[in-house]
mmCIF file of C-alpha atoms and ligand atoms in Angstrom:
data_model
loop_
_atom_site.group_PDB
_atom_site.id
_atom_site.type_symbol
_atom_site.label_atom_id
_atom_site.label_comp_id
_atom_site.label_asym_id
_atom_site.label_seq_id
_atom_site.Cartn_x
_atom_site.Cartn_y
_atom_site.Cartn_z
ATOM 1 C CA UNK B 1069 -31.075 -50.233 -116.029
ATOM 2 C CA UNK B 1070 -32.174 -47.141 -118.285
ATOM 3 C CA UNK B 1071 -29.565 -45.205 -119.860
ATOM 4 C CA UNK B 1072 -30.981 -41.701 -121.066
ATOM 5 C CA UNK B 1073 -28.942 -40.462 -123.295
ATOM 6 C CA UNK B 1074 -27.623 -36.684 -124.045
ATOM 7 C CA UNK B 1075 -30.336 -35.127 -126.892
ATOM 8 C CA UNK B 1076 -27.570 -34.342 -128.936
ATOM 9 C CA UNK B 1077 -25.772 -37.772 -128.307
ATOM 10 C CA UNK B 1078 -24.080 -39.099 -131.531
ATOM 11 C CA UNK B 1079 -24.812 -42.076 -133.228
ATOM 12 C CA UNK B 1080 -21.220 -43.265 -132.592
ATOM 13 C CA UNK B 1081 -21.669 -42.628 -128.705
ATOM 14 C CA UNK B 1082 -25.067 -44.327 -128.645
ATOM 15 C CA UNK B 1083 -23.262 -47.693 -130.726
ATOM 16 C CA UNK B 1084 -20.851 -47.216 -128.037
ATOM 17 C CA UNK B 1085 -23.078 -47.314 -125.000
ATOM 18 C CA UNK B 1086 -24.782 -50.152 -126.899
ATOM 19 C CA UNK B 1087 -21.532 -52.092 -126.984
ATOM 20 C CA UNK B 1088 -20.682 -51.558 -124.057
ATOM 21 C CA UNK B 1089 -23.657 -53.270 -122.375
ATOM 22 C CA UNK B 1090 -23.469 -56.215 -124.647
ATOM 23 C CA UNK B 1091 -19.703 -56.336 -123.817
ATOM 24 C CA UNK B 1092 -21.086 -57.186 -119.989
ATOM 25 C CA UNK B 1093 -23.487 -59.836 -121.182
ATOM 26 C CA UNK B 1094 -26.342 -57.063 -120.713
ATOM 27 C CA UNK B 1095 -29.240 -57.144 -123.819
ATOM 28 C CA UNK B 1096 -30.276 -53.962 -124.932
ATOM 29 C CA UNK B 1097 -33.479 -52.519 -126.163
ATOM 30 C CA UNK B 1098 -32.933 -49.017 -127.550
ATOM 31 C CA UNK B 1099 -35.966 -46.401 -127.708
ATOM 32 C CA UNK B 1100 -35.110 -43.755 -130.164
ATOM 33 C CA UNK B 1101 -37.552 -41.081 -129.285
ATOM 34 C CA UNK B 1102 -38.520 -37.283 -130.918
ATOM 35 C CA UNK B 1103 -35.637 -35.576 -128.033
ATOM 36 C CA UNK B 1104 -33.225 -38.061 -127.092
ATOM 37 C CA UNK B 1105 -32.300 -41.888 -127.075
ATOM 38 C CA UNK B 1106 -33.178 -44.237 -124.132
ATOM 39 C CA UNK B 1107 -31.521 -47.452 -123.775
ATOM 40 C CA UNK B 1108 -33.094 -50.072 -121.438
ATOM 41 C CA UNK B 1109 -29.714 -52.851 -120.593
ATOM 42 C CA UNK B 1110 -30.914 -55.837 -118.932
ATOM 43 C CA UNK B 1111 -29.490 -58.833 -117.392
ATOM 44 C CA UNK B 1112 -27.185 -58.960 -114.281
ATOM 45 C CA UNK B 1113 -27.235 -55.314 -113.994
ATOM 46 C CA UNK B 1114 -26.984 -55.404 -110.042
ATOM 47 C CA UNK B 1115 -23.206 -56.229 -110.794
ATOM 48 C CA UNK B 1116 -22.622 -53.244 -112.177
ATOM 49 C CA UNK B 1117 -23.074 -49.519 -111.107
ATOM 50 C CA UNK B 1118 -25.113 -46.508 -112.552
ATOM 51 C CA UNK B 1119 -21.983 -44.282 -112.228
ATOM 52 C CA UNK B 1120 -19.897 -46.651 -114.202
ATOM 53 C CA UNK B 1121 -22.906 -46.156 -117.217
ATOM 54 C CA UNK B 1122 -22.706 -42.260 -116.338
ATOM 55 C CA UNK B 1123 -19.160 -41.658 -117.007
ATOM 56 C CA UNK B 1124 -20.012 -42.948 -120.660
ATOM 57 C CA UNK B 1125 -19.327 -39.646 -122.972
ATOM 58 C CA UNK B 1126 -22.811 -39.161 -124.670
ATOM 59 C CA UNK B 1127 -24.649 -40.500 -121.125
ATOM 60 C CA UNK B 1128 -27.036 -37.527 -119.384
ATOM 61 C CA UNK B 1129 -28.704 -40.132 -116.935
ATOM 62 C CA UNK B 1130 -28.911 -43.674 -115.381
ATOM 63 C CA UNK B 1131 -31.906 -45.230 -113.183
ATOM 64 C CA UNK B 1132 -32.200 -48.866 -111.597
ATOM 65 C CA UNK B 1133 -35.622 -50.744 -113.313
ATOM 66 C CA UNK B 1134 -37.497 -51.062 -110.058
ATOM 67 C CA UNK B 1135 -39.861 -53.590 -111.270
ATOM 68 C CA UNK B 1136 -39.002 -57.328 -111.440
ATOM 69 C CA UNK B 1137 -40.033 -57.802 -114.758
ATOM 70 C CA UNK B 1138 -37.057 -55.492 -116.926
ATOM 71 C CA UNK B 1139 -38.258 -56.559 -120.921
ATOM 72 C CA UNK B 1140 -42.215 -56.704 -120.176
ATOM 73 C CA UNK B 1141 -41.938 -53.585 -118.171
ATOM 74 C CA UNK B 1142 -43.030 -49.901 -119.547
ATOM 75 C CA UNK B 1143 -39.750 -48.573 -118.176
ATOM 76 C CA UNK B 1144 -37.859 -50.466 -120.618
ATOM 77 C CA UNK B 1145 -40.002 -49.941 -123.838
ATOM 78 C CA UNK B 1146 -42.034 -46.800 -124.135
ATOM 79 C CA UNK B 1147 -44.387 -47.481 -127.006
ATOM 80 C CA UNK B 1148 -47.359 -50.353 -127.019
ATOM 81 C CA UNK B 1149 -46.241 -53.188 -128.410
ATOM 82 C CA UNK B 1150 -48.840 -54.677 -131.356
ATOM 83 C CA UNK B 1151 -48.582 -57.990 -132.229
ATOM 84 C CA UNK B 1152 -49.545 -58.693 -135.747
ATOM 85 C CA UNK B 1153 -50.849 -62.253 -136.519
ATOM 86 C CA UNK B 1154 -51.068 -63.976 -139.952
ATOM 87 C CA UNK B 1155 -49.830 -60.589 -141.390
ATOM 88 C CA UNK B 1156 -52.876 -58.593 -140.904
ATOM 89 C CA UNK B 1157 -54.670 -58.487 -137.335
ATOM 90 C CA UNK B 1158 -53.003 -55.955 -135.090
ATOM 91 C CA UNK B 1159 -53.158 -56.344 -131.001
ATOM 92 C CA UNK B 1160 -52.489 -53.677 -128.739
ATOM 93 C CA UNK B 1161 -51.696 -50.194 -129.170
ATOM 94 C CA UNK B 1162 -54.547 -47.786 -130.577
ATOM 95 C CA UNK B 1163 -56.159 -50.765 -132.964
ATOM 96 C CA UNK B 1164 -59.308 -51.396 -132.627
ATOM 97 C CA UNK B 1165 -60.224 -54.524 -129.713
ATOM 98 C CA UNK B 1166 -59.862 -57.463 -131.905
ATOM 99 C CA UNK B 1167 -62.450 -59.979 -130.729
ATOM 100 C CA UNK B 1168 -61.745 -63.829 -130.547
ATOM 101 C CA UNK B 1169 -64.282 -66.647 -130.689
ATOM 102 C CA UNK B 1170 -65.211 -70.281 -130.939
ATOM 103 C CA UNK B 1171 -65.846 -73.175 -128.661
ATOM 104 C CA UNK B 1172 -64.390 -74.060 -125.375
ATOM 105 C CA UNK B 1173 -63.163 -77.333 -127.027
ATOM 106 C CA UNK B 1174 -63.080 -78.497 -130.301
ATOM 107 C CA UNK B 1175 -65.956 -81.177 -130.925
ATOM 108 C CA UNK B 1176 -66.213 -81.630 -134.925
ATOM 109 C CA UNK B 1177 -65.643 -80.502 -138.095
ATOM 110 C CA UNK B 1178 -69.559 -78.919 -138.848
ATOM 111 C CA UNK B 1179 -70.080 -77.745 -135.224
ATOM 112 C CA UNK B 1180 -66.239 -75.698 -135.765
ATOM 113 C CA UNK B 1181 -67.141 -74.558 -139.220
ATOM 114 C CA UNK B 1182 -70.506 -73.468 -138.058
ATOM 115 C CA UNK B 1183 -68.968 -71.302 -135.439
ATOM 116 C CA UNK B 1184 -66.151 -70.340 -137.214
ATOM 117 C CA UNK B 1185 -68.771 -69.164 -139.984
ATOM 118 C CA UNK B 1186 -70.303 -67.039 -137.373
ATOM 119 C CA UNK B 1187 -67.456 -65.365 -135.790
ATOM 120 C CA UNK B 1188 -66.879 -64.229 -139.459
ATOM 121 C CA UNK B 1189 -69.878 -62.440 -139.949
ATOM 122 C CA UNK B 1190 -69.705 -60.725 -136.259
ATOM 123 C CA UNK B 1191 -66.597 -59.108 -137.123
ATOM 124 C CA UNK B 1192 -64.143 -61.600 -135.271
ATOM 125 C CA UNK B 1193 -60.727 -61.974 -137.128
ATOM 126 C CA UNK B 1194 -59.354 -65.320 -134.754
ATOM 127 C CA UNK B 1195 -61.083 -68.616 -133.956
ATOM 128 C CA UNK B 1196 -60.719 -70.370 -130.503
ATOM 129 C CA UNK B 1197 -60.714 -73.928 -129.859
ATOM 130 C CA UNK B 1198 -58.782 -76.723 -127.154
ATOM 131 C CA UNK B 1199 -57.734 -79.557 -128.986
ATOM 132 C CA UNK B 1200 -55.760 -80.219 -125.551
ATOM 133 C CA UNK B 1201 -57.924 -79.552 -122.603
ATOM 134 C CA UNK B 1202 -56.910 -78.600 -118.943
ATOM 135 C CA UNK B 1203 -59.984 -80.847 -117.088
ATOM 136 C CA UNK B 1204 -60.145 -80.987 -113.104
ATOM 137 C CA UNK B 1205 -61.117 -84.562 -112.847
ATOM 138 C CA UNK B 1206 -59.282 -87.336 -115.341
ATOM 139 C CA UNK B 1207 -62.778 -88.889 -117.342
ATOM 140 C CA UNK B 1208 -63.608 -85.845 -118.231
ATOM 141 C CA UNK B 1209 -63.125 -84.522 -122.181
ATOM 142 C CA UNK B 1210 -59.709 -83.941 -122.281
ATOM 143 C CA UNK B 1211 -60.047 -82.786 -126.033
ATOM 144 C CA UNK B 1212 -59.583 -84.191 -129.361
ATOM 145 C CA UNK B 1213 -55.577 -83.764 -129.993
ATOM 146 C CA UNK B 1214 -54.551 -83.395 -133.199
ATOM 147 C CA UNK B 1215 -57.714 -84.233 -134.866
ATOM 148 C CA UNK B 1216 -58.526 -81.184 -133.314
ATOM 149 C CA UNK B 1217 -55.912 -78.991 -134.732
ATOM 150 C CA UNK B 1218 -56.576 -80.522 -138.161
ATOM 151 C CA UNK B 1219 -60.085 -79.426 -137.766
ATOM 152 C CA UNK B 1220 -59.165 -76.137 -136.673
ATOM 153 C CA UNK B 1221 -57.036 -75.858 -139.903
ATOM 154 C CA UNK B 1222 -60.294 -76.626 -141.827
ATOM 155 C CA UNK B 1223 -61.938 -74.126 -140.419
ATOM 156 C CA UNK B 1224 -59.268 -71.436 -140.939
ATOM 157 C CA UNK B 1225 -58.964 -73.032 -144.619
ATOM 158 C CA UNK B 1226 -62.452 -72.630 -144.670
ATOM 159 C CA UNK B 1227 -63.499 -68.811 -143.515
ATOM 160 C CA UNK B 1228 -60.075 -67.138 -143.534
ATOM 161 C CA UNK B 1229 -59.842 -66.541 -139.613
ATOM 162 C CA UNK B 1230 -57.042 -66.832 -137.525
ATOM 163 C CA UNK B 1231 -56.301 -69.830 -135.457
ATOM 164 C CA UNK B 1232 -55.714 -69.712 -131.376
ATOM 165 C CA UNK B 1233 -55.190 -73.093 -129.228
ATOM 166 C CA UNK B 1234 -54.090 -74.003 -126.264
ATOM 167 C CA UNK B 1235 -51.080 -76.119 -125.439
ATOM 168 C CA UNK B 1236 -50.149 -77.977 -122.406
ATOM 169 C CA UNK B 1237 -47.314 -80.071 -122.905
ATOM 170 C CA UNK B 1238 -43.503 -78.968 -124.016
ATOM 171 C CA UNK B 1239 -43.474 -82.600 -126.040
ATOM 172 C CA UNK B 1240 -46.861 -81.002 -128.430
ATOM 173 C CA UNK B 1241 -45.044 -77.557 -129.078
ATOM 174 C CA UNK B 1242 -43.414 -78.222 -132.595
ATOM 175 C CA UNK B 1243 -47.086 -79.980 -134.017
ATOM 176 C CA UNK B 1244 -49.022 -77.072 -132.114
ATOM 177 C CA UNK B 1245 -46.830 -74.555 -133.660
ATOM 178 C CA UNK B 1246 -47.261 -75.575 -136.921
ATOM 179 C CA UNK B 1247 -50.901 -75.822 -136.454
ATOM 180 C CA UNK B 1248 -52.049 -72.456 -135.049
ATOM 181 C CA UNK B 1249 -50.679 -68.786 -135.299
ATOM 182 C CA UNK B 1250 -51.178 -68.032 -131.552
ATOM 183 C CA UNK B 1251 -50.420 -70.415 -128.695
ATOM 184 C CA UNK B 1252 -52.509 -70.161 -125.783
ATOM 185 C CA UNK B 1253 -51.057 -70.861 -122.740
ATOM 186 C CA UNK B 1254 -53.470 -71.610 -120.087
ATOM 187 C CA UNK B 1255 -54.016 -70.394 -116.148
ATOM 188 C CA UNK B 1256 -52.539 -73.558 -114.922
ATOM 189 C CA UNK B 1257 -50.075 -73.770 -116.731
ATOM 190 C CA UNK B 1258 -48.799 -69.859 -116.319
ATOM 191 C CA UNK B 1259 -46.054 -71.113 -113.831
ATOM 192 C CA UNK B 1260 -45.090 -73.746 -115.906
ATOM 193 C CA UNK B 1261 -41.349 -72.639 -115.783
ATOM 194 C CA UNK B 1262 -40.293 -75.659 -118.287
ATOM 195 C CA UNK B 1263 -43.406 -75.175 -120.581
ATOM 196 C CA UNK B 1264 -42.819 -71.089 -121.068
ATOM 197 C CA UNK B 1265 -39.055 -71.881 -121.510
ATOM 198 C CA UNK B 1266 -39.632 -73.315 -124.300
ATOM 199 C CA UNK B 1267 -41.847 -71.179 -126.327
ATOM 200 C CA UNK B 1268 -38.596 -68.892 -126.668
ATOM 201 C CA UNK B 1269 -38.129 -71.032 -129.893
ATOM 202 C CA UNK B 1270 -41.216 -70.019 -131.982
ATOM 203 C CA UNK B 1271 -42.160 -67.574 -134.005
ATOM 204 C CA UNK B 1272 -45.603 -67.571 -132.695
ATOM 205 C CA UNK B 1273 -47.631 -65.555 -130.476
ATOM 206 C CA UNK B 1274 -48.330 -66.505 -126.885
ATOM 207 C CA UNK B 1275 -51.712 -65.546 -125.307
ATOM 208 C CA UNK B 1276 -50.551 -65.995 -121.636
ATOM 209 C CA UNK B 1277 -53.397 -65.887 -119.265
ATOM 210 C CA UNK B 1278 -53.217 -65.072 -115.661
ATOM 211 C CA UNK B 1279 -53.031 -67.766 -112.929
ATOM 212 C CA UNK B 1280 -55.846 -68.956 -111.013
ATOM 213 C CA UNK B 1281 -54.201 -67.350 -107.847
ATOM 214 C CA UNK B 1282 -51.402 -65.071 -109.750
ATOM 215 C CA UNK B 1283 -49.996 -61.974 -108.804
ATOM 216 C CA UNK B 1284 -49.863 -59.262 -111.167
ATOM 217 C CA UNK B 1285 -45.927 -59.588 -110.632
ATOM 218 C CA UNK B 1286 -46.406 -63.073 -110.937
ATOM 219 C CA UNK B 1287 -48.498 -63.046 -114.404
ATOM 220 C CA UNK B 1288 -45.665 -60.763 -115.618
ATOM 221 C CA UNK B 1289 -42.531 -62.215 -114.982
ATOM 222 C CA UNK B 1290 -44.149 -65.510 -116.560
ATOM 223 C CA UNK B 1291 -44.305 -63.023 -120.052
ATOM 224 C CA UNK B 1292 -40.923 -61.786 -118.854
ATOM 225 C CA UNK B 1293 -39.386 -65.290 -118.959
ATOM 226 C CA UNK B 1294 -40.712 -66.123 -122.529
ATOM 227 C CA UNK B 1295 -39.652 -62.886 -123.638
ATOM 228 C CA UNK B 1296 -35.931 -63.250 -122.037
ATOM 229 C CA UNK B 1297 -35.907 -67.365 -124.053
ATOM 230 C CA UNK B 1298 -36.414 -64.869 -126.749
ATOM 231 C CA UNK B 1299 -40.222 -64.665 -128.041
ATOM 232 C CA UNK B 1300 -41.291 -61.119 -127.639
ATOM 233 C CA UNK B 1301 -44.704 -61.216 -128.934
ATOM 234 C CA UNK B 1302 -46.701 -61.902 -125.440
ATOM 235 C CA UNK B 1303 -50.420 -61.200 -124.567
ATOM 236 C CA UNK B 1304 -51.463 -61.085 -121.707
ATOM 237 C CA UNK B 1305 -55.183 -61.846 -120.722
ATOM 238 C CA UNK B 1306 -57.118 -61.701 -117.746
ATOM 239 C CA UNK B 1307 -59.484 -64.713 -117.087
ATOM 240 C CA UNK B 1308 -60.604 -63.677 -113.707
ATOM 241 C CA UNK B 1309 -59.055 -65.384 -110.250
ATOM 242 C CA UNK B 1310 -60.311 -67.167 -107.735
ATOM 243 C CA UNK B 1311 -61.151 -65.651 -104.175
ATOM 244 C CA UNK B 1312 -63.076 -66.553 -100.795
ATOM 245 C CA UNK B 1313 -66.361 -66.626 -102.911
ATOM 246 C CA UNK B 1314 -67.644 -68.903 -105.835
ATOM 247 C CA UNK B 1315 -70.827 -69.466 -105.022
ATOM 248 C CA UNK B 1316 -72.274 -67.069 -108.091
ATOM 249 C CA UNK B 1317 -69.384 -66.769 -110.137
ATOM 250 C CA UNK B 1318 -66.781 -69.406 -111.224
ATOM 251 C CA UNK B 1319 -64.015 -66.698 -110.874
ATOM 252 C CA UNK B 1320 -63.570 -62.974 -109.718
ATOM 253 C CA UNK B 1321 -63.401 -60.863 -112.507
ATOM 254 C CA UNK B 1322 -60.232 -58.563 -112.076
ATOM 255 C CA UNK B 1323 -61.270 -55.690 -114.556
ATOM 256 C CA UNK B 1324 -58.427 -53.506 -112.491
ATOM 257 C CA UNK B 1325 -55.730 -55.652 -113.961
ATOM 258 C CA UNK B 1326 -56.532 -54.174 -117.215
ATOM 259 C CA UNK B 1327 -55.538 -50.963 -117.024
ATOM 260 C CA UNK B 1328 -52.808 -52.089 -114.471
ATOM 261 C CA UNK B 1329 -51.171 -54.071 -116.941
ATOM 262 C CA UNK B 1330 -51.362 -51.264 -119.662
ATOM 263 C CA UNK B 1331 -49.556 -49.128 -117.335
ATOM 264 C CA UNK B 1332 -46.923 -51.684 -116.244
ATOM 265 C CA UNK B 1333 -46.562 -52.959 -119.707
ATOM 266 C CA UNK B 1334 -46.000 -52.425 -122.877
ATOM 267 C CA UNK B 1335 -47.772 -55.789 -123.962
ATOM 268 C CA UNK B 1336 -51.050 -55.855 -125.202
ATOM 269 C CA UNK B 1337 -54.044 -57.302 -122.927
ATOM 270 C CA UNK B 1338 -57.024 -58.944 -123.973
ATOM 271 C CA UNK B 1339 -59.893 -60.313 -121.755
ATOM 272 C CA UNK B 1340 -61.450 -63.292 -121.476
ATOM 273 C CA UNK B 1341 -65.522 -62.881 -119.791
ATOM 274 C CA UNK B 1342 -65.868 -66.650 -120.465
ATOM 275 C CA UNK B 1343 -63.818 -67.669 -117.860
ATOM 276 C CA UNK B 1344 -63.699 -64.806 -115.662
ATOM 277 C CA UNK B 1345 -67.093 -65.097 -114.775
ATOM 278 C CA UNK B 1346 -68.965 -68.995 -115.506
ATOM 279 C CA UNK B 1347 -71.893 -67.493 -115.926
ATOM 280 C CA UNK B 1348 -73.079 -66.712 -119.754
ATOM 281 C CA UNK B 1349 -75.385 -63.992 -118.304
ATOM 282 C CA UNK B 1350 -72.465 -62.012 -116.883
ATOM 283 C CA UNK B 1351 -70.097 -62.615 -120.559
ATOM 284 C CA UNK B 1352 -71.632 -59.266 -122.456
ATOM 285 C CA UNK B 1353 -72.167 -57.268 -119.934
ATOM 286 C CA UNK B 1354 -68.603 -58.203 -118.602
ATOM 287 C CA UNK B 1355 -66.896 -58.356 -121.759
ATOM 288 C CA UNK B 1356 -68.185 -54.243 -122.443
ATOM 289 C CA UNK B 1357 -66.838 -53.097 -119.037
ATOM 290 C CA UNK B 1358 -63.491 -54.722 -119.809
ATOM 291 C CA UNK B 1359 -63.393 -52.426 -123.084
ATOM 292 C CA UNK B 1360 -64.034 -49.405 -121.458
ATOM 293 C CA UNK B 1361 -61.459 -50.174 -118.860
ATOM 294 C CA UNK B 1362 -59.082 -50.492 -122.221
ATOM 295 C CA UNK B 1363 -58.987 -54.241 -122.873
ATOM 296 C CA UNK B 1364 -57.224 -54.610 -126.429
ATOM 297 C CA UNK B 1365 -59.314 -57.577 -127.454
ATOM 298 C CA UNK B 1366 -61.641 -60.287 -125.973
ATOM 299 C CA UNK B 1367 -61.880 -64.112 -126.160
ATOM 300 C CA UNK B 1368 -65.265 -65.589 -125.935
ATOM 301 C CA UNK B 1369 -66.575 -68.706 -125.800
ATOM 302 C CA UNK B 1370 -69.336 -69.774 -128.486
ATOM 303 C CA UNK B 1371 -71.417 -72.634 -129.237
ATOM 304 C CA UNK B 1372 -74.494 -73.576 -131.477
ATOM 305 C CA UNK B 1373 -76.100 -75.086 -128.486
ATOM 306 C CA UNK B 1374 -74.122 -74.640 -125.154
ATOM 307 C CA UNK B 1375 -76.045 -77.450 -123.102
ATOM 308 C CA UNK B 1376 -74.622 -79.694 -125.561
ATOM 309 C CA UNK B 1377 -71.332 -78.533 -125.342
ATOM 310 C CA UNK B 1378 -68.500 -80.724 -124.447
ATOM 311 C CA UNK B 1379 -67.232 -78.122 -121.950
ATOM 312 C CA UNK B 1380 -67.873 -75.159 -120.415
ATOM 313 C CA UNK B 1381 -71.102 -74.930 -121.780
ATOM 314 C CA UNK B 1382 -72.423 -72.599 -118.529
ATOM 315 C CA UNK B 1383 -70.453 -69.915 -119.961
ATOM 316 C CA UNK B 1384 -70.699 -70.277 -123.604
ATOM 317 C CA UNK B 1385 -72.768 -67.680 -125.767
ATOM 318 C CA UNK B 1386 -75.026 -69.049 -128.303
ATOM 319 C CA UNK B 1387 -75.543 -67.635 -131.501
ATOM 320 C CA UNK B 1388 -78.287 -65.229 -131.318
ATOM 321 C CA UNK B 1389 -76.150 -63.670 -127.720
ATOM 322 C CA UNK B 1390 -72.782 -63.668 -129.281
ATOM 323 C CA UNK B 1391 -74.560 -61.799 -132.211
ATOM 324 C CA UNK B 1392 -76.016 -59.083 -129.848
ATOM 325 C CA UNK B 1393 -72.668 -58.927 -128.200
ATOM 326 C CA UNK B 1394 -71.051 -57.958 -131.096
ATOM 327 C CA UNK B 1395 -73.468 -55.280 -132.039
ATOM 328 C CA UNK B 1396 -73.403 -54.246 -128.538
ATOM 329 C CA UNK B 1397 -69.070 -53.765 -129.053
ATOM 330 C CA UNK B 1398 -69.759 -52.034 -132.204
ATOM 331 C CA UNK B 1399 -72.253 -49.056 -130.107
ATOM 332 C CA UNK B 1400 -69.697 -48.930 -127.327
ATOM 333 C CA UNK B 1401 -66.875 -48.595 -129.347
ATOM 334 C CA UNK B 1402 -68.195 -45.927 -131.615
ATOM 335 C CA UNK B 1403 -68.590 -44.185 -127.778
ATOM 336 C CA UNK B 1404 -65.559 -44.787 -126.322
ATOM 337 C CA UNK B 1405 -62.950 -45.004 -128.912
ATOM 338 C CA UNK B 1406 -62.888 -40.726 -129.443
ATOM 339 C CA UNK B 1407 -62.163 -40.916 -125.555
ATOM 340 C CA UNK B 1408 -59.523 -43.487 -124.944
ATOM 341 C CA UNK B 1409 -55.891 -42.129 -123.539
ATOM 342 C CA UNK B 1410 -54.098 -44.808 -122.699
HETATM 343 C C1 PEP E 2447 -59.966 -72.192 -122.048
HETATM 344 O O1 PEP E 2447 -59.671 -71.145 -122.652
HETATM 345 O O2 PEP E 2447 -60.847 -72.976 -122.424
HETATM 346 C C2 PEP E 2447 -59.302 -72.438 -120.743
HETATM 347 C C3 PEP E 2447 -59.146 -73.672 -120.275
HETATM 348 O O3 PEP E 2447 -58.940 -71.306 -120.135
HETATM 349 P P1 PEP E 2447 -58.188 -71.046 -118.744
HETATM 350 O O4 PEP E 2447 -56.816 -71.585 -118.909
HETATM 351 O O5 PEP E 2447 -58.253 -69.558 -118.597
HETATM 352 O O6 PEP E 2447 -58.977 -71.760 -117.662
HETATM 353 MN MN1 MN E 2448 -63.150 -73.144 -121.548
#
């Protein structure tokens, strides 16, 4: 429910309306802006009506949230929300697309320094690397577990770059946590009610990526629910979904769920060409269309020598591509940033 208040509403009668909807077991998320104060009250708020909220002195107007998802929603908060990791790297809002890179998995500690090293010197500000890895069939790699997160921690030690990993399993959250300073959730794992329930009790980012087969309602009320256990700082990123055809591309990139999400949403949204497409070919020239359409960051997949790689090698950018990427990012930006609106 949105409660727009009077412009010259009091402070007292804005506490007041604030009370109130705590008083009903509502939580409130107040949006001081330049004319008047908006207060988005969420919860149960089918139990109650909008004229009970109107006859509030102080109260000008009250409208229903028509989307399912009330705390991810735009209707609720106004502004962009920018998550700031390790102090200093800003996602979302009007910051410049931060760019995330490393290896599918986590092999060693040279072959993760090495690409870490890289990253660096492209400009990236976060590291990538499964230490727990999602496989289709059971012999495959399944990651190096916390070996892996201790190597990640090297390489972090090492260059100075942020740490994202994935994790799969509720019982790893405390030792992931401490590890990293974003927690990726996967695409299988986005309707993992028990898994996102539980990331309500960290401080850290979540990168939640969409669903093989998600909806966009879908995608969001998965941020919604680790927002409502309580952690706010959700990204969302598109990894492509699957369709009726496969046979060129591993997934269907869905570049409209960019600027969808920025509309519905207040959370940033980063993109993720690796997946989205299988294909290394299609990763840069991917990755810059998801920019224009106003992605807030990328994560790509690097490796010294993808053949050798211990997954996902198909997609993964080698040095010398990853390199050109980046310089391509740099022209396009220097284009496009004087024109963005969102
Ligand atoms: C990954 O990032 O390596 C990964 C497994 O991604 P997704 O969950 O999008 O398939
Ligand atoms: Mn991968």
């Amino acid at each position: 429910m949105i409660i727009i208040m009077e412009p010259e509403a009091s402070e007292l009668q804005i506490q007041h309306v604030i009370d109130y909807a705590h008083n009903l077991d509502l939580k409130t998320i107040v949006n001081k802006g330049v004319v008047q104060t908006v207060i988005a009250a969420i919860g149960e708020t089918n139990k109650y009506s909008t004229e009970q909220f109107e006859a509030i002195d102080g109260v000008r107007t009250v409208q229903r949230i028509q989307v399912p998802f009330k705390l991810a929603s735009r209707d609720s908060q106004h502004a962009d929300t920018v998550v700031t990791v390790r102090g200093n790297i800003k996602i979302g809002g009007n910051n410049p697309p931060v760019m995330i890179a490393g290896p599918c998995s986590v092999e060693n500690q040279e072959n993760l320094i090495a690409i870490a090293k890289v990253a660096k010197e492209c400009g990236a500000k976060i590291i990538r690397g499964g230490a727990f890895k999602p496989r289709t069939g059971p012999r495959m790699f399944e990651g190096l577990g916390k070996l892996g997160l201790e190597y990640l921690d090297v390489a972090r030690k090492e260059t100075g770059l942020a740490v994202i990993t994935e994790l799969m399993d509720a019982r790893d959250l405390d030792m992931v946590a401490e590890f990293t300073d974003i927690i990726q959730i996967g695409a299988r794992n986005m309707q993992n009610f028990t898994l996102l329930n539980e990331l309500g009790r960290v401080k850290n980012p979540i990168l939640l990526k969409r669903g093989l087969c998600a909806t966009i309602d879908e995608w969001l009320l998965a941020a919604e629910r680790i927002m409502d256990k309580g952690n706010t700082q959700v990204i969302m990123c598109e990894r492509g979904i699957r369709t009726f055809d496969s046979k060129y591309t591993r997934n269907v990139a869905d570049i409209a769920a960019i600027p969808l999400i920025r509309r519905l949403s207040h959370l940033p949204i980063i993109f993720d060409p690796s997946h989205a497409t299988g294909k290394w070919n299609l990763v840069s020239p991917l990755a810059l269309a998801s920019l224009v359409a106003g992605a807030q960051g990328l994560i790509v997949e690097v490796h010294p020598d993808p053949e050798k790689a211990l997954s996902d090698g198909p997609q993964t950018l080698n040095f010398e591509n990853f390199r050109k990427l980046c310089k391509d990012i740099e022209k396009l930006m220097s284009v496009i940033s004087p024109l963005k609106c969102n």
